[in-house]
């Protein structure tokens, strides 16, 4: 059988080998064309993408940054329990709408902070209470709520009118004004017409006493009083220099 010709297996194997070699040749040609035509384009795109990504990764120049807002910092630095020197003066205007912190032991401690909130409507109101608020350029609002720190000997302004029976009636008082007790008529802001001196500050009683402000059993002075700071304090006042 060997003398009759090639072994069948050999011929088929050779033929298959020859065909496979042709495929390799064709594949080589295709790859060469691919390298010439396609790869440069892909390489260019890849470089462009890399450059774009690199540019994006670099820090961007956002331009000049705005200066920190000192008023916003002053409002946000205040905490509950702090004391401020802010008060109304003789022209019935606040000395400052920016919180001015001072030690609570200072004679200049005129109000005490009761809270710092994002909405001024959340500040409690009532006699002896007020608030400041500030909205920064970013739209963030900070409200400082506070109440009056009443001290014996301090003076404020009021409006008194006579009555038909010869008495005197209190029409209005501004407890947020701090005025010299010896201030003359020209220094009293309208619509007020008199100065009153604080003669006593005490815890508010559960029931109203008959003479809550009398300083002695024989005290015949005329007093006015207020329940202040969330019904926690009773504040008495009369004309400066009135003996008790």
PDB file of C-alpha atoms in Angstrom, residues 10-198:
ATOM      1  CA  UNK A  10      -0.910  12.640   4.764  1.00  0.00           C
ATOM      2  CA  UNK A  11      -2.500  14.149   1.657  1.00  0.00           C
ATOM      3  CA  UNK A  12      -5.482  15.507   3.524  1.00  0.00           C
ATOM      4  CA  UNK A  13      -3.256  16.830   6.213  1.00  0.00           C
ATOM      5  CA  UNK A  14      -1.010  18.551   3.725  1.00  0.00           C
ATOM      6  CA  UNK A  15      -3.898  20.007   1.813  1.00  0.00           C
ATOM      7  CA  UNK A  16      -5.381  21.391   5.042  1.00  0.00           C
ATOM      8  CA  UNK A  17      -2.013  22.761   5.961  1.00  0.00           C
ATOM      9  CA  UNK A  18      -1.754  24.519   2.589  1.00  0.00           C
ATOM     10  CA  UNK A  19      -5.221  26.078   2.962  1.00  0.00           C
ATOM     11  CA  UNK A  20      -4.395  27.242   6.499  1.00  0.00           C
ATOM     12  CA  UNK A  21      -1.247  28.908   5.206  1.00  0.00           C
ATOM     13  CA  UNK A  22      -3.329  30.808   2.667  1.00  0.00           C
ATOM     14  CA  UNK A  23      -5.630  32.020   5.407  1.00  0.00           C
ATOM     15  CA  UNK A  24      -2.668  33.263   7.339  1.00  0.00           C
ATOM     16  CA  UNK A  25      -1.459  35.144   4.285  1.00  0.00           C
ATOM     17  CA  UNK A  26      -4.845  36.756   3.748  1.00  0.00           C
ATOM     18  CA  UNK A  27      -5.063  37.607   7.458  1.00  0.00           C
ATOM     19  CA  UNK A  28      -1.662  39.212   7.259  1.00  0.00           C
ATOM     20  CA  UNK A  29      -2.773  41.384   4.351  1.00  0.00           C
ATOM     21  CA  UNK A  30      -5.944  42.421   6.186  1.00  0.00           C
ATOM     22  CA  UNK A  31      -3.972  43.268   9.303  1.00  0.00           C
ATOM     23  CA  UNK A  32      -1.522  45.326   7.289  1.00  0.00           C
ATOM     24  CA  UNK A  33      -4.356  47.297   5.702  1.00  0.00           C
ATOM     25  CA  UNK A  34      -5.954  47.698   9.131  1.00  0.00           C
ATOM     26  CA  UNK A  35      -2.672  49.052  10.485  1.00  0.00           C
ATOM     27  CA  UNK A  36      -2.350  51.507   7.615  1.00  0.00           C
ATOM     28  CA  UNK A  37      -5.934  52.753   7.491  1.00  0.00           C
ATOM     29  CA  UNK A  38      -7.628  52.218  10.826  1.00  0.00           C
ATOM     30  CA  UNK A  39      -5.005  52.281  13.566  1.00  0.00           C
ATOM     31  CA  UNK A  40      -3.818  55.892  12.907  1.00  0.00           C
ATOM     32  CA  UNK A  41      -7.414  57.086  13.239  1.00  0.00           C
ATOM     33  CA  UNK A  42      -7.888  55.179  16.473  1.00  0.00           C
ATOM     34  CA  UNK A  43      -4.598  56.456  17.773  1.00  0.00           C
ATOM     35  CA  UNK A  44      -5.587  60.036  17.032  1.00  0.00           C
ATOM     36  CA  UNK A  45      -8.941  59.627  18.785  1.00  0.00           C
ATOM     37  CA  UNK A  46      -7.292  58.022  21.760  1.00  0.00           C
ATOM     38  CA  UNK A  47      -4.835  60.873  22.071  1.00  0.00           C
ATOM     39  CA  UNK A  48      -7.631  63.389  21.828  1.00  0.00           C
ATOM     40  CA  UNK A  49      -9.639  61.631  24.508  1.00  0.00           C
ATOM     41  CA  UNK A  50      -6.635  61.451  26.766  1.00  0.00           C
ATOM     42  CA  UNK A  51      -5.910  65.132  26.263  1.00  0.00           C
ATOM     43  CA  UNK A  52      -9.516  65.991  27.006  1.00  0.00           C
ATOM     44  CA  UNK A  53      -9.538  63.867  30.119  1.00  0.00           C
ATOM     45  CA  UNK A  54      -6.266  65.386  31.219  1.00  0.00           C
ATOM     46  CA  UNK A  55      -7.613  68.889  30.776  1.00  0.00           C
ATOM     47  CA  UNK A  56     -10.708  68.035  32.732  1.00  0.00           C
ATOM     48  CA  UNK A  57      -8.670  66.666  35.592  1.00  0.00           C
ATOM     49  CA  UNK A  58      -6.681  69.853  35.994  1.00  0.00           C
ATOM     50  CA  UNK A  59      -7.903  72.398  38.594  1.00  0.00           C
ATOM     51  CA  UNK A  60     -10.133  75.001  37.020  1.00  0.00           C
ATOM     52  CA  UNK A  61      -9.601  78.681  37.630  1.00  0.00           C
ATOM     53  CA  UNK A  62     -12.891  79.801  39.190  1.00  0.00           C
ATOM     54  CA  UNK A  63     -11.816  83.409  39.250  1.00  0.00           C
ATOM     55  CA  UNK A  64     -11.483  85.594  42.353  1.00  0.00           C
ATOM     56  CA  UNK A  65     -13.252  84.202  45.417  1.00  0.00           C
ATOM     57  CA  UNK A  66     -15.653  86.507  47.305  1.00  0.00           C
ATOM     58  CA  UNK A  67     -14.391  87.947  50.545  1.00  0.00           C
ATOM     59  CA  UNK A  68     -15.848  86.316  53.679  1.00  0.00           C
ATOM     60  CA  UNK A  69     -18.956  88.139  54.896  1.00  0.00           C
ATOM     61  CA  UNK A  70     -18.051  89.678  58.287  1.00  0.00           C
ATOM     62  CA  UNK A  71     -21.697  90.304  59.175  1.00  0.00           C
ATOM     63  CA  UNK A  72     -22.636  86.686  58.500  1.00  0.00           C
ATOM     64  CA  UNK A  73     -19.657  85.557  60.594  1.00  0.00           C
ATOM     65  CA  UNK A  74     -20.756  87.817  63.470  1.00  0.00           C
ATOM     66  CA  UNK A  75     -24.269  86.386  63.438  1.00  0.00           C
ATOM     67  CA  UNK A  76     -23.127  82.767  63.254  1.00  0.00           C
ATOM     68  CA  UNK A  77     -20.570  83.219  66.019  1.00  0.00           C
ATOM     69  CA  UNK A  78     -23.293  84.038  68.571  1.00  0.00           C
ATOM     70  CA  UNK A  79     -24.548  81.264  70.849  1.00  0.00           C
ATOM     71  CA  UNK A  80     -27.465  80.874  73.207  1.00  0.00           C
ATOM     72  CA  UNK A  81     -26.610  82.402  76.587  1.00  0.00           C
ATOM     73  CA  UNK A  82     -24.272  85.052  75.173  1.00  0.00           C
ATOM     74  CA  UNK A  83     -24.812  88.660  76.191  1.00  0.00           C
ATOM     75  CA  UNK A  84     -24.834  91.644  73.840  1.00  0.00           C
ATOM     76  CA  UNK A  85     -24.426  95.359  74.339  1.00  0.00           C
ATOM     77  CA  UNK A  86     -26.971  96.185  71.600  1.00  0.00           C
ATOM     78  CA  UNK A  87     -29.700  98.550  72.761  1.00  0.00           C
ATOM     79  CA  UNK A  88     -31.834 101.413  71.568  1.00  0.00           C
ATOM     80  CA  UNK A  89     -30.497 104.877  72.280  1.00  0.00           C
ATOM     81  CA  UNK A  90     -32.114 108.283  72.625  1.00  0.00           C
ATOM     82  CA  UNK A  91     -33.208 108.343  68.994  1.00  0.00           C
ATOM     83  CA  UNK A  92     -35.084 105.060  69.506  1.00  0.00           C
ATOM     84  CA  UNK A  93     -32.775 103.319  67.040  1.00  0.00           C
ATOM     85  CA  UNK A  94     -30.603 100.315  67.797  1.00  0.00           C
ATOM     86  CA  UNK A  95     -26.949 101.122  68.320  1.00  0.00           C
ATOM     87  CA  UNK A  96     -26.185  98.267  65.914  1.00  0.00           C
ATOM     88  CA  UNK A  97     -28.091  95.547  64.094  1.00  0.00           C
ATOM     89  CA  UNK A  98     -24.992  93.345  64.202  1.00  0.00           C
ATOM     90  CA  UNK A  99     -24.561  91.375  67.466  1.00  0.00           C
ATOM     91  CA  UNK A 100     -22.015  93.018  69.803  1.00  0.00           C
ATOM     92  CA  UNK A 101     -20.972  90.352  72.346  1.00  0.00           C
ATOM     93  CA  UNK A 102     -19.820  91.399  75.835  1.00  0.00           C
ATOM     94  CA  UNK A 103     -19.287  89.446  79.068  1.00  0.00           C
ATOM     95  CA  UNK A 104     -22.589  88.860  80.830  1.00  0.00           C
ATOM     96  CA  UNK A 105     -21.033  90.310  83.978  1.00  0.00           C
ATOM     97  CA  UNK A 106     -20.426  93.616  82.212  1.00  0.00           C
ATOM     98  CA  UNK A 107     -22.606  96.645  82.912  1.00  0.00           C
ATOM     99  CA  UNK A 108     -22.939  96.906  79.141  1.00  0.00           C
ATOM    100  CA  UNK A 109     -24.661  93.518  78.906  1.00  0.00           C
ATOM    101  CA  UNK A 110     -28.053  94.816  77.830  1.00  0.00           C
ATOM    102  CA  UNK A 111     -29.637  91.695  76.294  1.00  0.00           C
ATOM    103  CA  UNK A 112     -29.103  87.941  76.542  1.00  0.00           C
ATOM    104  CA  UNK A 113     -29.304  85.607  73.542  1.00  0.00           C
ATOM    105  CA  UNK A 114     -32.092  83.034  73.872  1.00  0.00           C
ATOM    106  CA  UNK A 115     -31.508  81.272  70.565  1.00  0.00           C
ATOM    107  CA  UNK A 116     -29.921  81.356  67.108  1.00  0.00           C
ATOM    108  CA  UNK A 117     -32.291  80.090  64.417  1.00  0.00           C
ATOM    109  CA  UNK A 118     -32.707  80.063  60.638  1.00  0.00           C
ATOM    110  CA  UNK A 119     -36.072  81.837  60.647  1.00  0.00           C
ATOM    111  CA  UNK A 120     -36.816  85.007  62.600  1.00  0.00           C
ATOM    112  CA  UNK A 121     -40.441  83.897  62.968  1.00  0.00           C
ATOM    113  CA  UNK A 122     -39.185  81.201  65.343  1.00  0.00           C
ATOM    114  CA  UNK A 123     -37.933  83.800  67.825  1.00  0.00           C
ATOM    115  CA  UNK A 124     -40.282  84.209  70.798  1.00  0.00           C
ATOM    116  CA  UNK A 125     -41.896  87.610  71.157  1.00  0.00           C
ATOM    117  CA  UNK A 126     -43.388  89.530  74.055  1.00  0.00           C
ATOM    118  CA  UNK A 127     -42.379  92.251  76.480  1.00  0.00           C
ATOM    119  CA  UNK A 128     -38.615  92.550  76.766  1.00  0.00           C
ATOM    120  CA  UNK A 129     -37.896  90.375  73.753  1.00  0.00           C
ATOM    121  CA  UNK A 130     -36.650  91.158  70.243  1.00  0.00           C
ATOM    122  CA  UNK A 131     -34.440  89.739  67.505  1.00  0.00           C
ATOM    123  CA  UNK A 132     -32.053  90.599  64.701  1.00  0.00           C
ATOM    124  CA  UNK A 133     -31.674  88.649  61.484  1.00  0.00           C
ATOM    125  CA  UNK A 134     -29.330  88.719  58.506  1.00  0.00           C
ATOM    126  CA  UNK A 135     -29.516  87.071  55.074  1.00  0.00           C
ATOM    127  CA  UNK A 136     -26.195  86.644  53.285  1.00  0.00           C
ATOM    128  CA  UNK A 137     -25.537  86.759  49.546  1.00  0.00           C
ATOM    129  CA  UNK A 138     -26.140  83.011  49.304  1.00  0.00           C
ATOM    130  CA  UNK A 139     -29.647  83.344  50.741  1.00  0.00           C
ATOM    131  CA  UNK A 140     -28.845  81.847  54.154  1.00  0.00           C
ATOM    132  CA  UNK A 141     -30.627  83.605  57.011  1.00  0.00           C
ATOM    133  CA  UNK A 142     -29.429  83.682  60.610  1.00  0.00           C
ATOM    134  CA  UNK A 143     -31.696  85.139  63.297  1.00  0.00           C
ATOM    135  CA  UNK A 144     -30.479  85.985  66.801  1.00  0.00           C
ATOM    136  CA  UNK A 145     -33.265  85.954  69.409  1.00  0.00           C
ATOM    137  CA  UNK A 146     -32.686  87.804  72.676  1.00  0.00           C
ATOM    138  CA  UNK A 147     -34.347  89.200  75.773  1.00  0.00           C
ATOM    139  CA  UNK A 148     -33.665  92.233  77.906  1.00  0.00           C
ATOM    140  CA  UNK A 149     -31.280  91.907  80.837  1.00  0.00           C
ATOM    141  CA  UNK A 150     -33.052  94.217  83.284  1.00  0.00           C
ATOM    142  CA  UNK A 151     -30.907  95.858  85.960  1.00  0.00           C
ATOM    143  CA  UNK A 152     -31.967  98.055  88.839  1.00  0.00           C
ATOM    144  CA  UNK A 153     -30.999 101.686  88.229  1.00  0.00           C
ATOM    145  CA  UNK A 154     -31.254 101.585  84.442  1.00  0.00           C
ATOM    146  CA  UNK A 155     -33.717 103.922  82.740  1.00  0.00           C
ATOM    147  CA  UNK A 156     -35.957 103.672  79.684  1.00  0.00           C
ATOM    148  CA  UNK A 157     -38.686 105.796  78.085  1.00  0.00           C
ATOM    149  CA  UNK A 158     -42.459 105.795  78.382  1.00  0.00           C
ATOM    150  CA  UNK A 159     -45.554 107.771  77.469  1.00  0.00           C
ATOM    151  CA  UNK A 160     -47.736 108.956  80.365  1.00  0.00           C
ATOM    152  CA  UNK A 161     -50.991 110.878  80.084  1.00  0.00           C
ATOM    153  CA  UNK A 162     -53.171 112.444  82.708  1.00  0.00           C
ATOM    154  CA  UNK A 163     -56.607 111.065  83.510  1.00  0.00           C
ATOM    155  CA  UNK A 164     -59.860 112.871  84.310  1.00  0.00           C
ATOM    156  CA  UNK A 165     -59.597 111.956  87.987  1.00  0.00           C
ATOM    157  CA  UNK A 166     -56.166 113.534  88.304  1.00  0.00           C
ATOM    158  CA  UNK A 167     -54.217 110.310  87.959  1.00  0.00           C
ATOM    159  CA  UNK A 168     -51.667 109.206  85.404  1.00  0.00           C
ATOM    160  CA  UNK A 169     -52.078 106.456  82.861  1.00  0.00           C
ATOM    161  CA  UNK A 170     -49.312 104.546  81.090  1.00  0.00           C
ATOM    162  CA  UNK A 171     -49.886 104.522  77.349  1.00  0.00           C
ATOM    163  CA  UNK A 172     -46.660 102.999  76.116  1.00  0.00           C
ATOM    164  CA  UNK A 173     -43.133 102.115  77.181  1.00  0.00           C
ATOM    165  CA  UNK A 174     -40.092 101.000  75.229  1.00  0.00           C
ATOM    166  CA  UNK A 175     -38.068  98.706  77.459  1.00  0.00           C
ATOM    167  CA  UNK A 176     -35.393  98.250  74.783  1.00  0.00           C
ATOM    168  CA  UNK A 177     -34.248 101.883  75.109  1.00  0.00           C
ATOM    169  CA  UNK A 178     -31.357 102.653  77.423  1.00  0.00           C
ATOM    170  CA  UNK A 179     -31.257 106.310  78.356  1.00  0.00           C
ATOM    171  CA  UNK A 180     -29.484 108.336  80.991  1.00  0.00           C
ATOM    172  CA  UNK A 181     -31.800 108.719  83.961  1.00  0.00           C
ATOM    173  CA  UNK A 182     -31.170 112.470  83.985  1.00  0.00           C
ATOM    174  CA  UNK A 183     -32.079 112.915  80.316  1.00  0.00           C
ATOM    175  CA  UNK A 184     -34.028 116.063  79.550  1.00  0.00           C
ATOM    176  CA  UNK A 185     -37.144 116.383  77.432  1.00  0.00           C
ATOM    177  CA  UNK A 186     -35.116 117.070  74.286  1.00  0.00           C
ATOM    178  CA  UNK A 187     -33.339 113.716  74.636  1.00  0.00           C
ATOM    179  CA  UNK A 188     -36.520 111.660  74.955  1.00  0.00           C
ATOM    180  CA  UNK A 189     -37.485 110.150  71.601  1.00  0.00           C
ATOM    181  CA  UNK A 190     -41.036 110.657  70.359  1.00  0.00           C
ATOM    182  CA  UNK A 191     -43.752 109.631  70.986  1.00  0.00           C
ATOM    183  CA  UNK A 192     -42.515 109.175  74.563  1.00  0.00           C
ATOM    184  CA  UNK A 193     -42.534 111.989  77.095  1.00  0.00           C
ATOM    185  CA  UNK A 194     -40.860 110.695  80.231  1.00  0.00           C
ATOM    186  CA  UNK A 195     -38.041 108.603  81.656  1.00  0.00           C
ATOM    187  CA  UNK A 196     -38.618 105.775  84.111  1.00  0.00           C
ATOM    188  CA  UNK A 197     -36.063 104.091  86.346  1.00  0.00           C
ATOM    189  CA  UNK A 198     -36.035 100.388  87.104  1.00  0.00           C
TER     190      UNK A 198
END
